[in-house]
Amino acid sequence: MEYRKIKDEDDSDIESSLKGKSHSVASSNVALGGGSNERTNWKRKGVVTCALTILTSSQSILIVWSKRAGKYEYSVTTANFLVETLKCALSLIALTRIWKNEGVTDDNRLSTTYDEVKVFPIPAALYLFKNLLQYYIFAYVDAPGYQILKNLNIISTGVLYRIILKRKLSEIQWAGFILLCCGCTTAQLNSNSDRVFQTSLPGWIMAIVMALLSGFAGVYTEAIIKKRPSRNINVQNFWLYVFGMAFNAVAIVIQDFDAVANKGFFHGYSFITVLMILNHALSGIAVSMVMKYADNIVKVYSTSVAMLLTAVVSVFLFNFHLSLAFFLGSTVVSVSVYLHSAGKLR
Amino acid sequence: MEYRKIKDEDDSDIESSLKGKSHSVASSNVALGGGSNERTNWKRKGVVTCALTILTSSQSILIVWSKRAGKYEYSVTTANFLVETLKCALSLIALTRIWKNEGVTDDNRLSTTYDEVKVFPIPAALYLFKNLLQYYIFAYVDAPGYQILKNLNIISTGVLYRIILKRKLSEIQWAGFILLCCGCTTAQLNSNSDRVFQTSLPGWIMAIVMALLSGFAGVYTEAIIKKRPSRNINVQNFWLYVFGMAFNAVAIVIQDFDAVANKGFFHGYSFITVLMILNHALSGIAVSMVMKYADNIVKVYSTSVAMLLTAVVSVFLFNFHLSLAFFLGSTVVSVSVYLHSAGKLR
């Protein structure tokens, strides 16, 4: 067996690192022969999934850190706008590198048609709508209850994945998916969790609608990205993020126009704010990559495992106390990950 | 398809009910033809498992009921002795019916050889030793902690089942078994559960030894009962329970000699005590039946599901409050039951 040296080892951002990696793996597999295509896919899937897991868990740690450092002083809408802008910029940087190496082709040219681009605003619109709802749900559900109800996302993603993308999970994988939801919820149990039973009907409805919006946005993004498999992911990302920028600009105007007009766009920004924006941008790109090379189910597993990793890391960073419920939930999630892979349909 | 009417519908005890049922099923299957033997086994297994589940859950309800009615006033050792005696008597009643119907054969005669009977005292001795340890463990572990640690029984039974009986579970079934342990523990979580982390090393060692003793007793009983499959279960039970009576007589002398001598054997017995003794006797017989026609794994599932059933019934009987942890744990246990059956080795 012969392994070629990976060409690009000086990649400066995750985007090109992922691209570089998958490329060199692909070329080395030419030498290896049979089954290489599957192995390339498997490796690419593994790399983007690990990247998403690590980025998501460091994201939660940054949030805890920033909360320790004091309240959010910056406007969240401007930060979200900058995240979208940064993602757009990173996609363009990756594209210019690709154009230089491979030349401009039908699959990697930036220009698009109305037919291709007309569906790209939909996920951004769904997320915006979900984020707006989030402001109102706290009138009906307290914070611990909301943490618990958020796990409905897992179920809604699975159901919509089945219905909209018409992709099948085996019975064992469904069992694993139910366990993932139970395990994540168990790991988050605390003495206030039972309050979730006091949630009123409007609270339940809003929680379910939010779970459906979030699940639908995820599944829809996957459908868009997978519709044309040969299309370069950076072009697809670019268009997704352009609409993300546009919708977040609308959110700034609706929610924070006065604050931004009076105090300025960057009021309250700190070093940690910059780190959080960078992390969110890279996580966002990792999510797109997971949608392209894996699927929504892998994404949900990845972010759930990240939640557990965060808690373990927090033990060392913040003297966080792990409960028995956390150990039980983590074990259930681990078994669930095993079942997802053991239960693969042939 | 033709179903014969079940002959014995006036069975007065679970013993003959189980026997009668499996008999009539067997005879109806002669008419059905192919695969009937397997179906008979399956039905017999189902009946004994359901009986065990129902008896175990009503057992816990009787315990709650008796606690509500006041403290235990009777001596537990005399009650245990009576349970063994009643089981012996029921086995003999079942045997006399069988002798009348089928005549005395090598497999259903009561007389035994030293080689056959020498292993029968071992499970009774192990249980006695475990019960004695139980008095000491509370010096190291509090009651909620003990409830949690008792779930180690599930793991010890699985491991000993594998090692001693050399019977294989598929990977999916092992996953199910780990989930069963997690699910049962989750369902029992309350605000005091985290105290289990404060258990000292001697407490852990005693809990593990107790789990091993209990698992070993169960697995050993199965080995004894299954060693000679054609041997009538009532004869095997009779000898098991004779030694149970003997060891419990020893326990009366060690623990309650003064109380029994001064206040009498039946001091403090009430209607509910009699019900509990009856229930324990029938549950004990159901356990033996499960060991004969199914196995220890089915027994553990059955008693775990019974634990959940008890809680649900208690909602109606005692205005019991179900926690979110209970719902999560129950869901995990349900998935685990599914995995045990879906993951069967071919």
Coordinates of N, CA and C in Angstrom, one line a residue, chain A residues 148 171-172 175-176 178-179 181-183 185-186 189 191 193-194 196-197 321-325 327-329 331-332 335-336 338-339 342-343, chain B residues 148 171-172 175-176 178-179 181-183 185-186 189 191 193-194 196-197 321-325 327-329 331-332 335-336 338-339 342-343:
Chain A
I148 N -35.5 21.2 28.4 CA -36.1 19.9 28.2 C -36.9 19.8 26.9
E171 N -35.5 -0.3 11.9 CA -36.2 -0.3 13.2 C -35.2 -0.1 14.3
I172 N -34.1 -0.7 14.2 CA -33.0 -0.6 15.2 C -32.6 0.9 15.3
A175 N -35.1 2.9 17.0 CA -35.0 2.6 18.5 C -33.9 3.5 19.0
G176 N -32.8 3.5 18.3 CA -31.6 4.4 18.7 C -32.0 5.8 18.8
I178 N -35.0 7.2 19.3 CA -35.9 7.5 20.5 C -35.0 7.5 21.7
L179 N -34.0 6.6 21.8 CA -33.1 6.6 22.9 C -32.2 7.8 23.0
C181 N -33.1 10.8 22.1 CA -33.9 11.8 22.7 C -34.1 11.6 24.2
C182 N -34.3 10.4 24.6 CA -34.5 10.1 26.1 C -33.1 10.3 26.8
G183 N -32.0 9.9 26.2 CA -30.7 10.0 26.8 C -30.3 11.5 27.0
T185 N -32.3 14.0 27.2 CA -33.2 14.6 28.2 C -32.8 14.2 29.6
T186 N -32.5 12.9 29.8 CA -32.1 12.3 31.1 C -30.8 13.0 31.6
L189 N -31.5 16.3 33.3 CA -32.5 16.3 34.4 C -31.9 17.0 35.6
S191 N -33.4 19.1 39.6 CA -34.5 19.1 40.5 C -35.7 19.9 40.0
S193 N -36.7 19.9 36.7 CA -37.2 19.4 35.5 C -38.7 19.0 35.4
D194 N -39.2 18.6 36.6 CA -40.6 18.1 36.6 C -41.5 19.3 36.4
V196 N -41.7 20.9 33.9 CA -42.1 20.9 32.5 C -43.6 20.4 32.4
F197 N -44.0 19.6 33.4 CA -45.4 19.1 33.3 C -46.4 20.2 33.5
H321 N -20.6 20.1 38.3 CA -20.9 18.8 39.1 C -21.7 17.9 38.2
L322 N -21.2 16.7 37.9 CA -22.0 15.7 37.1 C -22.9 14.9 38.0
S323 N -24.2 14.8 37.5 CA -25.2 14.1 38.3 C -25.2 12.6 37.9
L324 N -25.9 11.8 38.7 CA -26.1 10.4 38.3 C -27.0 10.4 37.0
A325 N -27.9 11.3 36.9 CA -28.8 11.4 35.7 C -27.9 11.6 34.5
F327 N -24.8 10.6 34.0 CA -24.1 9.3 33.6 C -25.1 8.4 33.0
L328 N -26.3 8.3 33.5 CA -27.3 7.4 32.9 C -27.6 7.9 31.5
G329 N -27.8 9.2 31.3 CA -28.2 9.7 30.0 C -27.1 9.5 29.0
T331 N -24.8 7.2 29.0 CA -24.7 5.8 28.7 C -25.8 5.5 27.6
V332 N -27.0 6.0 27.8 CA -28.1 5.7 26.9 C -27.7 6.3 25.5
V335 N -25.1 4.1 23.8 CA -25.7 2.9 23.2 C -26.5 3.3 22.0
S336 N -27.1 4.4 22.0 CA -27.9 4.9 20.9 C -27.0 5.1 19.6
Y338 N -24.2 3.6 19.1 CA -23.9 2.2 18.6 C -25.0 1.6 17.8
L339 N -26.3 1.8 18.3 CA -27.4 1.2 17.6 C -27.6 1.8 16.2
A342 N -24.9 0.0 14.2 CA -25.2 -1.4 14.1 C -26.5 -1.7 13.3
G343 N -27.4 -0.8 13.3 CA -28.7 -1.0 12.7 C -28.8 -0.6 11.2
Chain B
I148 N -30.9 2.4 44.2 CA -30.1 2.6 42.9 C -29.1 1.4 42.7
E171 N -25.1 -8.8 20.1 CA -24.7 -7.4 20.5 C -25.8 -6.5 20.8
I172 N -26.9 -6.6 20.0 CA -28.1 -5.8 20.1 C -28.7 -6.1 21.5
A175 N -26.8 -4.6 24.2 CA -27.1 -3.1 24.2 C -28.4 -3.0 25.0
G176 N -29.4 -3.8 24.7 CA -30.7 -3.8 25.4 C -30.6 -4.0 26.9
I178 N -27.9 -3.3 28.8 CA -27.3 -2.2 29.4 C -28.4 -1.1 29.6
L179 N -29.2 -1.0 28.5 CA -30.3 0.0 28.6 C -31.3 -0.3 29.7
C181 N -30.8 -1.7 32.5 CA -30.2 -1.2 33.8 C -30.3 0.3 33.9
C182 N -29.9 1.0 32.8 CA -30.0 2.5 32.8 C -31.4 2.9 33.0
G183 N -32.4 2.3 32.3 CA -33.8 2.7 32.3 C -34.4 2.5 33.6
T185 N -32.8 2.4 36.5 CA -32.2 3.4 37.4 C -32.8 4.8 37.2
T186 N -32.9 5.1 35.9 CA -33.5 6.5 35.6 C -34.9 6.6 36.2
L189 N -34.9 7.6 39.7 CA -34.2 8.8 40.1 C -35.1 9.8 41.0
S191 N -34.5 13.4 44.0 CA -33.6 14.4 44.4 C -32.5 13.9 45.3
S193 N -31.0 10.9 44.8 CA -30.2 9.8 44.1 C -28.7 10.1 44.0
D194 N -28.3 11.4 43.9 CA -26.9 11.7 43.7 C -26.1 11.3 45.0
V196 N -25.7 8.6 46.1 CA -25.1 7.3 45.8 C -23.6 7.5 45.5
F197 N -23.2 8.7 45.0 CA -21.8 9.0 44.8 C -21.0 9.0 46.1
H321 N -47.0 10.2 42.5 CA -46.7 11.2 41.5 C -45.6 10.7 40.5
L322 N -45.8 10.7 39.2 CA -44.8 10.2 38.3 C -43.9 11.3 37.9
S323 N -42.6 11.1 37.9 CA -41.7 12.1 37.5 C -41.3 12.0 36.0
L324 N -40.7 13.1 35.5 CA -40.2 13.1 34.1 C -39.2 11.9 34.0
A325 N -38.4 11.8 35.0 CA -37.4 10.7 35.0 C -38.0 9.3 34.9
F327 N -40.9 8.7 33.3 CA -41.3 8.5 31.9 C -40.1 8.2 31.0
L328 N -39.0 8.9 31.2 CA -37.8 8.7 30.4 C -37.3 7.3 30.6
G329 N -37.2 6.9 31.9 CA -36.7 5.5 32.2 C -37.6 4.4 31.6
T331 N -39.5 4.7 29.0 CA -39.3 4.6 27.5 C -38.0 3.8 27.2
V332 N -37.0 4.1 27.9 CA -35.7 3.4 27.7 C -35.9 1.9 28.0
V335 N -37.9 0.3 25.0 CA -37.0 0.1 23.8 C -36.1 -1.1 24.1
S336 N -35.6 -1.2 25.3 CA -34.8 -2.3 25.7 C -35.5 -3.6 25.5
Y338 N -37.9 -4.2 23.4 CA -37.9 -4.4 21.9 C -36.6 -4.9 21.4
L339 N -35.5 -4.3 21.9 CA -34.2 -4.7 21.3 C -33.9 -6.2 21.7
A342 N -35.9 -8.0 19.1 CA -35.4 -7.8 17.8 C -34.0 -8.3 17.5
G343 N -33.2 -8.4 18.6 CA -31.8 -8.7 18.4 C -31.5 -10.2 18.6

